[in-house]
Structures are given as structure tokens and as C-alpha cells.
Amino acid sequence: MSDLRPISFARGAPSLDIVDVEGLKEAAHAAFTNDPAGLTGYGTAIGYPPLRAWIAERHGVAPENVIVTNGSMQADAFLFDVLVSEGDTVIVELPTYDRTLLSLRGRGAQVRMVELEPDGIDVEALARLLDAGVRPTLAHIIPNFQNPAGYTLSQPKRERLLELARSHGFVVFEDDPYVELRFSGERLPTMLSLDPENVVYASSFSKTVAPGIRVGYLVGPRPIIAQIEKLATGTYISPNMVAQGIVNQFARSGAIERSVQTVKTALAQRATALAAALERELPDARFVKPQGGYFMWVKLPEGTDVAALFTAAAARNVQFVKGTDFVLEGHESTLRLAYAGVTVAEIEEGIARLADAYREVTASRG
Ligand SMILES: Cc1ncc(COP(=O)(O)O)c(C=O)c1O
């Protein structure tokens, strides 16, 4: 086993230096002082009402269109429970977030993956599937700085996707935890704002505040939110009021804007450092430099055994996630590098070690 310091490009989580721990302590103190009953009581299944109101205002919807949950994973699970039955067809991006894939497959959904391009899902390939008679109930889309690819869905594709959803009667599930983390280029409108009738939107405070706070939410049509509220009551009576009270205070005091700025500044530096290190150390790597978010998708030459690279990297105490985790089949020569949890110095050191592992793997292949 290597005694080198571990460097992980595996986790989609921020490093501690970009979490505003002091700000969260202050928010906790203020939240308990301002509303002791609201924080310590059971609360309501729809979430802490002042936070729900803040989120509704940010999205220009009524509070009745919002439910606040324990992380957006819980929101996803509730939505799938309501909208996806065994045997239903669900469209996802190829590649997509591994936990979504597992969750849908665990529910017995027929998952149809549609190629993800650097400007988002191939909407014309989706249109061809629909023309061929595929009838999805839902399309799961990560529009900004996609997990795992880091790609962003262009505005024309957002509009085309909504057109397809309307004409073929499926719901677009816009899973958007990275939206606030754009560090270059222009912000695009959410699909929720373009077509609130056909979109259910999810986001989270995990990537902008801290994942341990476990606060996420859904915005959607009232009948769907009302159904999920019933499900939430039966599941946990109410989500964590203490965490939501702290997030509410953190958001309303303006601390969240500073936190987002801190995270974005670090991400921009880290993405630049990662791209430069790959170009320098691993010139065989192909990637699109993201305009925000946590992830970069790396393609190595066809035939490269990324499973062997994973083992060789682990022997050098470097972790990443294999591309095969984000697909149903294939993609054996791809990998995801998360740069949110590593400093610039760690990126440089980690990519040098990864390149060394790559040389070993390609040399043994001959
Ligand atoms: C696309 C996507 N959706 C949902 C989640 C889950 O987020 P949360 O921490 O809010 O449960 C993640 C986390 O990595 C994600 O990348």
C-alpha cells in the first residue's frame, strides 16, 4: 500500500476550506434565538415554512408549489414514488448520475439512456425514439454542469425538450443542484420558468452551503406537490426543522451569497488547474472544460482499460469514479474527475500520479 497522501477526485462534495462553518454557527444561533418553537417542534411535512417561502420567491412561484426535503435525493425518491411505476419508461442522459440510475432501476423502471452531448441531451435522438413509439412518463435531466459530464443544456435544446414533453405527454424532471455554481458564460433560464406545467424542478443546498445540512427541495405543479406531502407525512412526519431553520437564516441574512461566491471562486481555480494539469501530464485525455459545477468527464483513447487505471491509481492513493458507473453498458475508457474537494496543489499532485498510473497501464497493454 502506498504511503502517499490520499487525493480523491471521487466525491461530489466541497472541501472543508470552502464551507462557511463560522457563518453556519452564527445562523444556527440566530435561528434558535428567533424561532425556538419552529426549530424544535415536529413542524410540517412540507418543510420549514419560512424557508419554503424564500425558495418559492426565488423561483417566482407560490409556496404551495414547493416542498422542502432532507436533501434532494429524498425529493427525487418521493417524486419517483409518485410518478414512476414498475415497467414505466424513463428517459435519462447517457451518462447520468449513478444514484438516479440505481434508484430508477430499483423501482423496475425501463431506463432509456439518450446520448449526452457537450450542449446537453441529444434532443433529436430523443425525438426519434418518441417517433418510434417509446412512451416515457418522465425524462430526468441535469441541465447545468451535469453530473458526471460537467456539460450544460443549451437554450434551444431546453426549448425543444419542452416541446417534446408537451407533444408526447411526459414530465421533465429538472434536477439542478449546480445551477448557482456557474463561473463562466451566461446563465440560462430554468426549464421550470419556461414551462411550469410540465416540469418538476429539484435543487439543493448541498453544493452551495454544505452537504451535511441535508436540505433540498422540489418545485412543481400543486397536485404533484400535494401527493408528495402525503408521502412525506407517512415517511417522516416532517423533515429536519433544525437544518432547514439554519438554512433559512443563512439564506435570509445574505450569508448564502457569500458562500456561493467562495465556492464558485474555488471551483473556477480548480477547474482551470485540472484542465492545465491534464493537458500537461496526460495529453491523451479528451475533455470539455466546464463553465461551472463540480465535475469533468475525461475520455481516454478507445481501448484504454479504465478499470485497470482505477487499480493503478488506487495503488498511488488517487481515487476517481469509473465512467462505467454512470451508464448501463460500455464507456470502459472514460472517467469522472470531481474537483470540488481538492485544492489546486492536490490537483497537480493527483494528476501527476494519475498520469504515472496511465503510463503503467498502457505499457502493460503493449
Ligand atoms: C444531479 C444530482 N442530483 C441530486 C444529488 C443529491 O443531492 P443532495 O445532497 O441534495 O441529496 C446530487 C449529488 O451529487 C446530484 O449530483
mmCIF file of C-alpha atoms and ligand atoms in Angstrom:
data_model
loop_
_atom_site.group_PDB
_atom_site.id
_atom_site.type_symbol
_atom_site.label_atom_id
_atom_site.label_comp_id
_atom_site.label_asym_id
_atom_site.label_seq_id
_atom_site.Cartn_x
_atom_site.Cartn_y
_atom_site.Cartn_z
ATOM 1 C CA MET A 1 0.000 0.000 0.000
ATOM 2 C CA SER A 2 1.234 3.457 -0.879
ATOM 3 C CA ASP A 3 2.116 5.853 1.936
ATOM 4 C CA LEU A 4 1.430 8.849 -0.315
ATOM 5 C CA ARG A 5 -1.181 11.306 0.959
ATOM 6 C CA PRO A 6 -4.641 10.259 -0.369
ATOM 7 C CA ILE A 7 -6.071 12.500 -3.100
ATOM 8 C CA SER A 8 -9.701 11.934 -4.034
ATOM 9 C CA PHE A 9 -11.313 13.084 -7.262
ATOM 10 C CA ALA A 10 -14.194 10.752 -6.424
ATOM 11 C CA ARG A 11 -16.609 12.636 -4.185
ATOM 12 C CA GLY A 12 -19.013 15.321 -5.399
ATOM 13 C CA ALA A 13 -18.559 17.312 -2.199
ATOM 14 C CA PRO A 14 -16.832 20.593 -1.310
ATOM 15 C CA SER A 15 -13.568 20.628 0.630
ATOM 16 C CA LEU A 16 -13.870 21.968 4.204
ATOM 17 C CA ASP A 17 -11.988 25.183 3.386
ATOM 18 C CA ILE A 18 -14.888 26.360 1.179
ATOM 19 C CA VAL A 19 -17.639 25.567 3.703
ATOM 20 C CA ASP A 20 -18.628 28.615 5.775
ATOM 21 C CA VAL A 21 -18.529 26.874 9.179
ATOM 22 C CA GLU A 22 -18.467 30.144 11.156
ATOM 23 C CA GLY A 23 -21.412 31.505 9.145
ATOM 24 C CA LEU A 24 -23.368 28.301 9.807
ATOM 25 C CA LYS A 25 -22.670 28.547 13.553
ATOM 26 C CA GLU A 26 -23.946 32.115 13.563
ATOM 27 C CA ALA A 27 -27.004 31.138 11.527
ATOM 28 C CA ALA A 28 -27.735 28.284 13.953
ATOM 29 C CA HIS A 29 -27.507 30.621 16.943
ATOM 30 C CA ALA A 30 -29.782 33.192 15.324
ATOM 31 C CA ALA A 31 -32.272 30.567 14.119
ATOM 32 C CA PHE A 32 -32.685 29.046 17.615
ATOM 33 C CA THR A 33 -32.970 32.510 19.147
ATOM 34 C CA ASN A 34 -35.510 33.840 16.642
ATOM 35 C CA ASP A 35 -37.787 30.806 16.390
ATOM 36 C CA PRO A 36 -37.199 28.230 19.147
ATOM 37 C CA ALA A 37 -40.672 26.691 18.748
ATOM 38 C CA GLY A 38 -40.374 26.375 14.966
ATOM 39 C CA LEU A 39 -36.997 24.694 15.149
ATOM 40 C CA THR A 40 -37.679 22.281 17.986
ATOM 41 C CA GLY A 41 -41.236 21.195 17.151
ATOM 42 C CA TYR A 42 -42.200 18.490 14.651
ATOM 43 C CA GLY A 43 -43.057 21.137 12.074
ATOM 44 C CA THR A 44 -44.848 20.239 8.876
ATOM 45 C CA ALA A 45 -44.264 17.704 6.090
ATOM 46 C CA ILE A 46 -43.829 20.461 3.505
ATOM 47 C CA GLY A 47 -40.753 21.794 5.318
ATOM 48 C CA TYR A 48 -39.899 24.827 7.453
ATOM 49 C CA PRO A 49 -42.445 27.417 6.233
ATOM 50 C CA PRO A 50 -40.119 30.485 6.105
ATOM 51 C CA LEU A 51 -37.563 28.569 4.017
ATOM 52 C CA ARG A 52 -40.306 27.243 1.753
ATOM 53 C CA ALA A 53 -41.451 30.856 1.249
ATOM 54 C CA TRP A 54 -37.872 32.008 0.463
ATOM 55 C CA ILE A 55 -37.453 29.246 -2.144
ATOM 56 C CA ALA A 56 -40.873 29.997 -3.677
ATOM 57 C CA GLU A 57 -39.944 33.643 -4.041
ATOM 58 C CA ARG A 58 -36.608 32.795 -5.694
ATOM 59 C CA HIS A 59 -38.439 30.726 -8.297
ATOM 60 C CA GLY A 60 -41.383 33.135 -8.720
ATOM 61 C CA VAL A 61 -43.961 30.522 -7.633
ATOM 62 C CA ALA A 62 -46.439 30.170 -4.755
ATOM 63 C CA PRO A 63 -45.310 28.323 -1.587
ATOM 64 C CA GLU A 64 -47.883 25.609 -2.438
ATOM 65 C CA ASN A 65 -45.674 24.664 -5.387
ATOM 66 C CA VAL A 66 -42.716 23.887 -3.093
ATOM 67 C CA ILE A 67 -41.794 21.062 -0.707
ATOM 68 C CA VAL A 68 -38.506 21.139 1.240
ATOM 69 C CA THR A 69 -36.921 17.751 1.935
ATOM 70 C CA ASN A 70 -33.925 16.108 3.618
ATOM 71 C CA GLY A 71 -31.538 16.605 0.692
ATOM 72 C CA SER A 72 -32.635 16.482 -2.925
ATOM 73 C CA MET A 73 -32.070 12.706 -3.002
ATOM 74 C CA GLN A 74 -35.144 12.444 -0.778
ATOM 75 C CA ALA A 75 -37.007 14.760 -3.146
ATOM 76 C CA ASP A 76 -36.016 12.528 -6.094
ATOM 77 C CA ALA A 77 -37.167 9.412 -4.253
ATOM 78 C CA PHE A 78 -40.568 10.959 -3.423
ATOM 79 C CA LEU A 79 -41.030 12.119 -6.998
ATOM 80 C CA PHE A 80 -40.190 8.696 -8.399
ATOM 81 C CA ASP A 81 -42.570 7.092 -5.877
ATOM 82 C CA VAL A 82 -45.361 9.302 -7.186
ATOM 83 C CA LEU A 83 -44.619 9.304 -10.916
ATOM 84 C CA VAL A 84 -42.772 6.099 -11.756
ATOM 85 C CA SER A 85 -44.390 2.658 -11.573
ATOM 86 C CA GLU A 86 -42.749 -0.659 -12.353
ATOM 87 C CA GLY A 87 -42.341 -1.053 -16.114
ATOM 88 C CA ASP A 88 -42.664 2.686 -16.874
ATOM 89 C CA THR A 89 -40.195 4.091 -19.359
ATOM 90 C CA VAL A 90 -37.934 6.855 -18.055
ATOM 91 C CA ILE A 91 -35.510 8.824 -20.216
ATOM 92 C CA VAL A 92 -32.132 9.667 -18.698
ATOM 93 C CA GLU A 93 -28.943 11.136 -20.077
ATOM 94 C CA LEU A 94 -26.036 8.915 -21.191
ATOM 95 C CA PRO A 95 -24.032 9.155 -18.936
ATOM 96 C CA THR A 96 -26.043 10.175 -15.874
ATOM 97 C CA TYR A 97 -25.840 10.460 -12.071
ATOM 98 C CA ASP A 98 -25.245 6.933 -10.772
ATOM 99 C CA ARG A 99 -27.650 7.219 -7.836
ATOM 100 C CA THR A 100 -30.535 8.221 -10.128
ATOM 101 C CA LEU A 101 -29.785 5.232 -12.314
ATOM 102 C CA LEU A 102 -29.802 2.889 -9.313
ATOM 103 C CA SER A 103 -32.955 4.431 -7.876
ATOM 104 C CA LEU A 104 -34.886 4.078 -11.151
ATOM 105 C CA ARG A 105 -33.695 0.551 -11.787
ATOM 106 C CA GLY A 106 -34.553 -0.386 -8.210
ATOM 107 C CA ARG A 107 -38.133 0.694 -8.945
ATOM 108 C CA GLY A 108 -38.303 -1.533 -12.004
ATOM 109 C CA ALA A 109 -38.411 1.357 -14.481
ATOM 110 C CA GLN A 110 -37.398 0.777 -18.104
ATOM 111 C CA VAL A 111 -34.460 3.159 -18.305
ATOM 112 C CA ARG A 112 -33.731 4.510 -21.799
ATOM 113 C CA MET A 113 -30.445 6.383 -21.989
ATOM 114 C CA VAL A 114 -30.086 9.124 -24.601
ATOM 115 C CA GLU A 115 -26.624 10.388 -25.580
ATOM 116 C CA LEU A 116 -25.408 13.495 -23.776
ATOM 117 C CA GLU A 117 -23.522 15.960 -25.999
ATOM 118 C CA PRO A 118 -21.417 18.913 -24.793
ATOM 119 C CA ASP A 119 -24.533 21.119 -25.245
ATOM 120 C CA GLY A 120 -26.832 18.655 -23.487
ATOM 121 C CA ILE A 121 -29.012 15.646 -24.284
ATOM 122 C CA ASP A 122 -29.346 14.780 -27.981
ATOM 123 C CA VAL A 123 -32.938 16.010 -28.330
ATOM 124 C CA GLU A 124 -33.255 14.805 -31.928
ATOM 125 C CA ALA A 125 -32.274 11.276 -30.881
ATOM 126 C CA LEU A 126 -34.982 11.557 -28.218
ATOM 127 C CA ALA A 127 -37.468 12.762 -30.868
ATOM 128 C CA ARG A 128 -36.622 9.690 -32.982
ATOM 129 C CA LEU A 129 -37.259 7.394 -30.009
ATOM 130 C CA LEU A 130 -40.623 9.074 -29.433
ATOM 131 C CA ASP A 131 -41.482 8.771 -33.137
ATOM 132 C CA ALA A 132 -40.624 5.089 -32.920
ATOM 133 C CA GLY A 133 -43.312 4.668 -30.233
ATOM 134 C CA VAL A 134 -41.352 4.941 -26.972
ATOM 135 C CA ARG A 135 -43.728 6.482 -24.382
ATOM 136 C CA PRO A 136 -41.848 7.790 -21.337
ATOM 137 C CA THR A 137 -43.616 9.021 -18.211
ATOM 138 C CA LEU A 138 -40.598 11.095 -17.218
ATOM 139 C CA ALA A 139 -37.318 12.482 -18.560
ATOM 140 C CA HIS A 140 -34.641 13.064 -15.916
ATOM 141 C CA ILE A 141 -32.339 15.903 -16.961
ATOM 142 C CA ILE A 142 -29.428 17.567 -15.132
ATOM 143 C CA PRO A 143 -29.316 20.830 -17.087
ATOM 144 C CA ASN A 144 -26.341 22.663 -15.603
ATOM 145 C CA PHE A 145 -22.787 21.302 -15.222
ATOM 146 C CA GLN A 146 -24.138 17.800 -15.421
ATOM 147 C CA ASN A 147 -23.105 15.045 -13.068
ATOM 148 C CA PRO A 148 -20.918 13.279 -14.277
ATOM 149 C CA ALA A 149 -20.053 15.138 -17.511
ATOM 150 C CA GLY A 150 -19.950 18.807 -16.491
ATOM 151 C CA TYR A 151 -21.904 19.703 -19.685
ATOM 152 C CA THR A 152 -24.745 22.273 -19.850
ATOM 153 C CA LEU A 153 -28.006 22.034 -21.806
ATOM 154 C CA SER A 154 -28.228 24.867 -24.360
ATOM 155 C CA GLN A 155 -31.256 27.163 -24.528
ATOM 156 C CA PRO A 156 -32.508 25.847 -27.920
ATOM 157 C CA LYS A 157 -32.309 22.300 -26.567
ATOM 158 C CA ARG A 158 -34.189 23.321 -23.403
ATOM 159 C CA GLU A 159 -36.986 24.662 -25.606
ATOM 160 C CA ARG A 160 -37.027 21.620 -27.895
ATOM 161 C CA LEU A 161 -37.149 19.249 -24.935
ATOM 162 C CA LEU A 162 -40.157 21.082 -23.510
ATOM 163 C CA GLU A 163 -41.852 20.972 -26.903
ATOM 164 C CA LEU A 164 -41.357 17.175 -26.965
ATOM 165 C CA ALA A 165 -42.643 16.862 -23.375
ATOM 166 C CA ARG A 166 -45.814 18.782 -24.289
ATOM 167 C CA SER A 167 -46.469 16.916 -27.514
ATOM 168 C CA HIS A 168 -45.803 13.459 -26.040
ATOM 169 C CA GLY A 169 -47.226 13.997 -22.540
ATOM 170 C CA PHE A 170 -44.231 13.320 -20.322
ATOM 171 C CA VAL A 171 -42.887 15.258 -17.344
ATOM 172 C CA VAL A 172 -39.421 16.826 -17.411
ATOM 173 C CA PHE A 173 -37.639 16.296 -14.111
ATOM 174 C CA GLU A 174 -35.114 19.145 -13.968
ATOM 175 C CA ASP A 175 -32.502 18.051 -11.396
ATOM 176 C CA ASP A 176 -30.495 21.209 -10.831
ATOM 177 C CA PRO A 177 -28.221 21.243 -7.753
ATOM 178 C CA TYR A 178 -25.358 23.039 -9.533
ATOM 179 C CA VAL A 179 -27.251 25.982 -11.081
ATOM 180 C CA GLU A 180 -25.761 28.636 -8.761
ATOM 181 C CA LEU A 181 -22.202 27.477 -9.437
ATOM 182 C CA ARG A 182 -21.561 28.997 -12.873
ATOM 183 C CA PHE A 183 -18.097 30.566 -13.026
ATOM 184 C CA SER A 184 -18.041 31.463 -16.735
ATOM 185 C CA GLY A 185 -20.539 32.076 -19.556
ATOM 186 C CA GLU A 186 -24.150 33.232 -19.363
ATOM 187 C CA ARG A 187 -26.791 31.886 -17.007
ATOM 188 C CA LEU A 188 -29.681 30.169 -18.840
ATOM 189 C CA PRO A 189 -33.348 30.159 -17.816
ATOM 190 C CA THR A 190 -34.566 27.082 -15.940
ATOM 191 C CA MET A 191 -36.976 24.848 -17.815
ATOM 192 C CA LEU A 192 -39.281 25.347 -14.818
ATOM 193 C CA SER A 193 -39.511 29.050 -15.635
ATOM 194 C CA LEU A 194 -40.148 28.265 -19.330
ATOM 195 C CA ASP A 195 -42.914 25.714 -18.728
ATOM 196 C CA PRO A 196 -44.075 25.326 -15.102
ATOM 197 C CA GLU A 197 -46.901 22.953 -16.127
ATOM 198 C CA ASN A 198 -44.661 20.212 -17.481
ATOM 199 C CA VAL A 199 -41.600 20.472 -15.272
ATOM 200 C CA VAL A 200 -40.803 19.315 -11.760
ATOM 201 C CA TYR A 201 -37.659 21.020 -10.524
ATOM 202 C CA ALA A 202 -35.262 19.861 -7.804
ATOM 203 C CA SER A 203 -32.362 21.655 -6.199
ATOM 204 C CA SER A 204 -30.285 21.504 -3.068
ATOM 205 C CA PHE A 205 -28.170 23.414 -0.590
ATOM 206 C CA SER A 206 -25.597 20.589 -0.546
ATOM 207 C CA LYS A 207 -23.353 22.088 -3.199
ATOM 208 C CA THR A 208 -23.671 25.754 -2.187
ATOM 209 C CA VAL A 209 -23.795 25.554 1.628
ATOM 210 C CA ALA A 210 -22.778 22.059 2.844
ATOM 211 C CA PRO A 211 -23.909 18.518 2.052
ATOM 212 C CA GLY A 212 -24.169 17.611 5.760
ATOM 213 C CA ILE A 213 -27.000 20.085 6.218
ATOM 214 C CA ARG A 214 -29.205 17.722 4.101
ATOM 215 C CA VAL A 215 -31.643 20.291 2.727
ATOM 216 C CA GLY A 216 -33.059 20.029 -0.788
ATOM 217 C CA TYR A 217 -36.398 20.803 -2.406
ATOM 218 C CA LEU A 218 -38.871 20.268 -5.220
ATOM 219 C CA VAL A 219 -40.889 22.837 -7.147
ATOM 220 C CA GLY A 220 -43.769 21.568 -9.257
ATOM 221 C CA PRO A 221 -47.473 21.562 -10.083
ATOM 222 C CA ARG A 222 -49.649 21.660 -6.949
ATOM 223 C CA PRO A 223 -51.295 18.213 -7.369
ATOM 224 C CA ILE A 224 -47.870 16.545 -7.518
ATOM 225 C CA ILE A 225 -46.548 18.504 -4.531
ATOM 226 C CA ALA A 226 -49.723 17.688 -2.564
ATOM 227 C CA GLN A 227 -49.272 13.962 -3.284
ATOM 228 C CA ILE A 228 -45.649 14.152 -2.159
ATOM 229 C CA GLU A 229 -46.688 15.979 1.006
ATOM 230 C CA LYS A 230 -48.861 12.969 1.945
ATOM 231 C CA LEU A 231 -45.982 10.631 1.227
ATOM 232 C CA ALA A 232 -43.627 12.790 3.310
ATOM 233 C CA THR A 233 -46.039 12.763 6.273
ATOM 234 C CA GLY A 234 -46.168 8.980 6.181
ATOM 235 C CA THR A 235 -42.398 8.694 5.789
ATOM 236 C CA TYR A 236 -41.057 11.049 8.436
ATOM 237 C CA ILE A 237 -43.895 13.297 9.752
ATOM 238 C CA SER A 238 -41.690 16.238 8.833
ATOM 239 C CA PRO A 239 -38.159 16.784 7.557
ATOM 240 C CA ASN A 240 -35.373 18.166 9.767
ATOM 241 C CA MET A 241 -36.624 21.545 11.033
ATOM 242 C CA VAL A 242 -33.319 22.426 12.727
ATOM 243 C CA ALA A 243 -31.363 22.093 9.481
ATOM 244 C CA GLN A 244 -33.995 23.985 7.493
ATOM 245 C CA GLY A 245 -34.188 26.731 10.122
ATOM 246 C CA ILE A 246 -30.419 27.189 9.868
ATOM 247 C CA VAL A 247 -30.521 27.280 6.066
ATOM 248 C CA ASN A 248 -33.373 29.806 6.221
ATOM 249 C CA GLN A 249 -31.324 32.087 8.460
ATOM 250 C CA PHE A 250 -28.203 31.588 6.324
ATOM 251 C CA ALA A 251 -30.182 32.443 3.179
ATOM 252 C CA ARG A 252 -32.076 35.443 4.537
ATOM 253 C CA SER A 253 -29.020 37.038 6.181
ATOM 254 C CA GLY A 254 -27.185 37.090 2.836
ATOM 255 C CA ALA A 255 -24.519 34.624 4.025
ATOM 256 C CA ILE A 256 -25.539 32.292 1.221
ATOM 257 C CA GLU A 257 -24.472 34.783 -1.462
ATOM 258 C CA ARG A 258 -21.001 34.954 0.107
ATOM 259 C CA SER A 259 -20.854 31.184 0.399
ATOM 260 C CA VAL A 260 -21.796 30.738 -3.285
ATOM 261 C CA GLN A 261 -19.112 33.261 -4.236
ATOM 262 C CA THR A 262 -16.460 31.433 -2.190
ATOM 263 C CA VAL A 263 -17.380 28.083 -3.739
ATOM 264 C CA LYS A 264 -17.509 29.494 -7.291
ATOM 265 C CA THR A 265 -14.128 31.202 -6.979
ATOM 266 C CA ALA A 266 -12.522 27.982 -5.754
ATOM 267 C CA LEU A 267 -14.244 25.885 -8.432
ATOM 268 C CA ALA A 268 -13.065 28.218 -11.204
ATOM 269 C CA GLN A 269 -9.449 27.949 -9.996
ATOM 270 C CA ARG A 270 -9.689 24.199 -9.559
ATOM 271 C CA ALA A 271 -11.257 23.584 -12.982
ATOM 272 C CA THR A 272 -8.532 25.682 -14.618
ATOM 273 C CA ALA A 273 -5.813 23.858 -12.692
ATOM 274 C CA LEU A 274 -7.317 20.479 -13.582
ATOM 275 C CA ALA A 275 -7.529 21.292 -17.302
ATOM 276 C CA ALA A 276 -3.933 22.566 -17.314
ATOM 277 C CA ALA A 277 -2.643 19.534 -15.391
ATOM 278 C CA LEU A 278 -4.395 17.120 -17.770
ATOM 279 C CA GLU A 279 -3.017 18.916 -20.830
ATOM 280 C CA ARG A 280 0.473 18.839 -19.368
ATOM 281 C CA GLU A 281 0.572 15.371 -17.777
ATOM 282 C CA LEU A 282 -1.991 13.349 -19.703
ATOM 283 C CA PRO A 283 -2.190 14.695 -23.268
ATOM 284 C CA ASP A 284 -4.178 11.619 -24.392
ATOM 285 C CA ALA A 285 -7.118 12.797 -22.229
ATOM 286 C CA ARG A 286 -10.071 14.433 -24.034
ATOM 287 C CA PHE A 287 -12.431 16.667 -22.073
ATOM 288 C CA VAL A 288 -14.605 19.779 -22.279
ATOM 289 C CA LYS A 289 -13.691 22.352 -19.653
ATOM 290 C CA PRO A 290 -16.882 23.043 -17.671
ATOM 291 C CA GLN A 291 -18.376 26.512 -17.126
ATOM 292 C CA GLY A 292 -19.382 25.679 -13.559
ATOM 293 C CA GLY A 293 -20.132 22.885 -11.144
ATOM 294 C CA TYR A 294 -18.041 20.102 -9.679
ATOM 295 C CA PHE A 295 -17.173 17.639 -12.454
ATOM 296 C CA MET A 296 -15.088 16.951 -15.510
ATOM 297 C CA TRP A 297 -15.647 13.958 -17.790
ATOM 298 C CA VAL A 298 -12.494 12.507 -19.258
ATOM 299 C CA LYS A 299 -12.290 10.266 -22.325
ATOM 300 C CA LEU A 300 -9.123 8.240 -22.815
ATOM 301 C CA PRO A 301 -8.228 6.614 -26.122
ATOM 302 C CA GLU A 302 -10.595 3.816 -27.198
ATOM 303 C CA GLY A 303 -9.434 0.544 -25.649
ATOM 304 C CA THR A 304 -7.903 2.116 -22.526
ATOM 305 C CA ASP A 305 -8.852 -0.083 -19.582
ATOM 306 C CA VAL A 306 -10.085 2.447 -17.012
ATOM 307 C CA ALA A 307 -10.820 -0.374 -14.542
ATOM 308 C CA ALA A 308 -7.088 -1.195 -14.612
ATOM 309 C CA LEU A 309 -6.301 2.525 -14.359
ATOM 310 C CA PHE A 310 -8.558 2.704 -11.284
ATOM 311 C CA THR A 311 -6.492 -0.023 -9.581
ATOM 312 C CA ALA A 312 -3.175 1.508 -10.640
ATOM 313 C CA ALA A 313 -4.328 4.944 -9.397
ATOM 314 C CA ALA A 314 -5.538 3.476 -6.090
ATOM 315 C CA ALA A 315 -2.065 1.971 -5.606
ATOM 316 C CA ARG A 316 -0.838 5.594 -5.772
ATOM 317 C CA ASN A 317 -3.590 6.714 -3.368
ATOM 318 C CA VAL A 318 -5.608 8.525 -6.057
ATOM 319 C CA GLN A 319 -9.359 7.963 -6.358
ATOM 320 C CA PHE A 320 -11.811 8.734 -9.168
ATOM 321 C CA VAL A 321 -15.087 7.207 -10.404
ATOM 322 C CA LYS A 322 -15.058 4.945 -13.475
ATOM 323 C CA GLY A 323 -17.281 6.038 -16.361
ATOM 324 C CA THR A 324 -18.989 2.629 -16.298
ATOM 325 C CA ASP A 325 -20.760 3.616 -13.041
ATOM 326 C CA PHE A 326 -22.800 6.233 -14.925
ATOM 327 C CA VAL A 327 -24.099 4.075 -17.790
ATOM 328 C CA LEU A 328 -25.819 0.723 -18.322
ATOM 329 C CA GLU A 329 -23.108 -0.618 -20.620
ATOM 330 C CA GLY A 330 -19.884 0.432 -22.359
ATOM 331 C CA HIS A 331 -17.836 3.558 -21.586
ATOM 332 C CA GLU A 332 -14.898 1.459 -20.328
ATOM 333 C CA SER A 333 -12.400 4.172 -21.375
ATOM 334 C CA THR A 334 -13.990 7.111 -19.530
ATOM 335 C CA LEU A 335 -13.836 8.504 -16.010
ATOM 336 C CA ARG A 336 -15.260 11.299 -13.863
ATOM 337 C CA LEU A 337 -12.976 13.686 -12.032
ATOM 338 C CA ALA A 338 -14.593 15.751 -9.270
ATOM 339 C CA TYR A 339 -12.544 18.855 -8.496
ATOM 340 C CA ALA A 340 -14.649 20.407 -5.690
ATOM 341 C CA GLY A 341 -12.987 18.512 -2.867
ATOM 342 C CA VAL A 342 -9.336 19.015 -3.855
ATOM 343 C CA THR A 343 -7.065 22.047 -3.642
ATOM 344 C CA VAL A 344 -5.023 23.277 -6.617
ATOM 345 C CA ALA A 345 -1.867 21.703 -5.122
ATOM 346 C CA GLU A 346 -3.677 18.369 -4.701
ATOM 347 C CA ILE A 347 -4.948 18.553 -8.283
ATOM 348 C CA GLU A 348 -1.432 18.995 -9.622
ATOM 349 C CA GLU A 349 -0.026 16.200 -7.495
ATOM 350 C CA GLY A 350 -3.030 13.923 -8.113
ATOM 351 C CA ILE A 351 -2.966 14.282 -11.903
ATOM 352 C CA ALA A 352 0.800 13.641 -11.977
ATOM 353 C CA ARG A 353 0.153 10.386 -10.089
ATOM 354 C CA LEU A 354 -2.788 9.536 -12.363
ATOM 355 C CA ALA A 355 -0.591 10.073 -15.433
ATOM 356 C CA ASP A 356 2.012 7.763 -13.918
ATOM 357 C CA ALA A 357 -0.700 5.127 -13.392
ATOM 358 C CA TYR A 358 -1.842 5.630 -17.003
ATOM 359 C CA ARG A 359 1.688 5.034 -18.306
ATOM 360 C CA GLU A 360 1.882 1.805 -16.334
ATOM 361 C CA VAL A 361 -1.482 0.593 -17.663
ATOM 362 C CA THR A 362 -0.778 1.489 -21.299
ATOM 363 C CA ALA A 363 2.760 -0.001 -21.116
ATOM 364 C CA SER A 364 1.422 -3.316 -19.816
ATOM 365 C CA ARG A 365 -1.147 -3.319 -22.669
ATOM 366 C CA GLY A 366 1.823 -3.045 -25.035
HETATM 367 C C1 LIG B 1 -27.570 15.523 -10.116
HETATM 368 C C2 LIG B 1 -27.667 15.318 -8.650
HETATM 369 N N1 LIG B 1 -28.872 15.193 -8.081
HETATM 370 C C3 LIG B 1 -29.003 15.014 -6.761
HETATM 371 C C4 LIG B 1 -27.902 14.954 -5.924
HETATM 372 C C5 LIG B 1 -28.116 14.727 -4.456
HETATM 373 O O1 LIG B 1 -28.001 15.882 -3.742
HETATM 374 P P1 LIG B 1 -28.413 16.036 -2.201
HETATM 375 O O2 LIG B 1 -27.153 16.120 -1.428
HETATM 376 O O3 LIG B 1 -29.218 17.284 -2.159
HETATM 377 O O4 LIG B 1 -29.225 14.849 -1.792
HETATM 378 C C6 LIG B 1 -26.627 15.088 -6.461
HETATM 379 C C7 LIG B 1 -25.434 14.976 -5.604
HETATM 380 O O5 LIG B 1 -24.335 14.698 -6.015
HETATM 381 C C8 LIG B 1 -26.509 15.274 -7.864
HETATM 382 O O6 LIG B 1 -25.303 15.402 -8.459
#
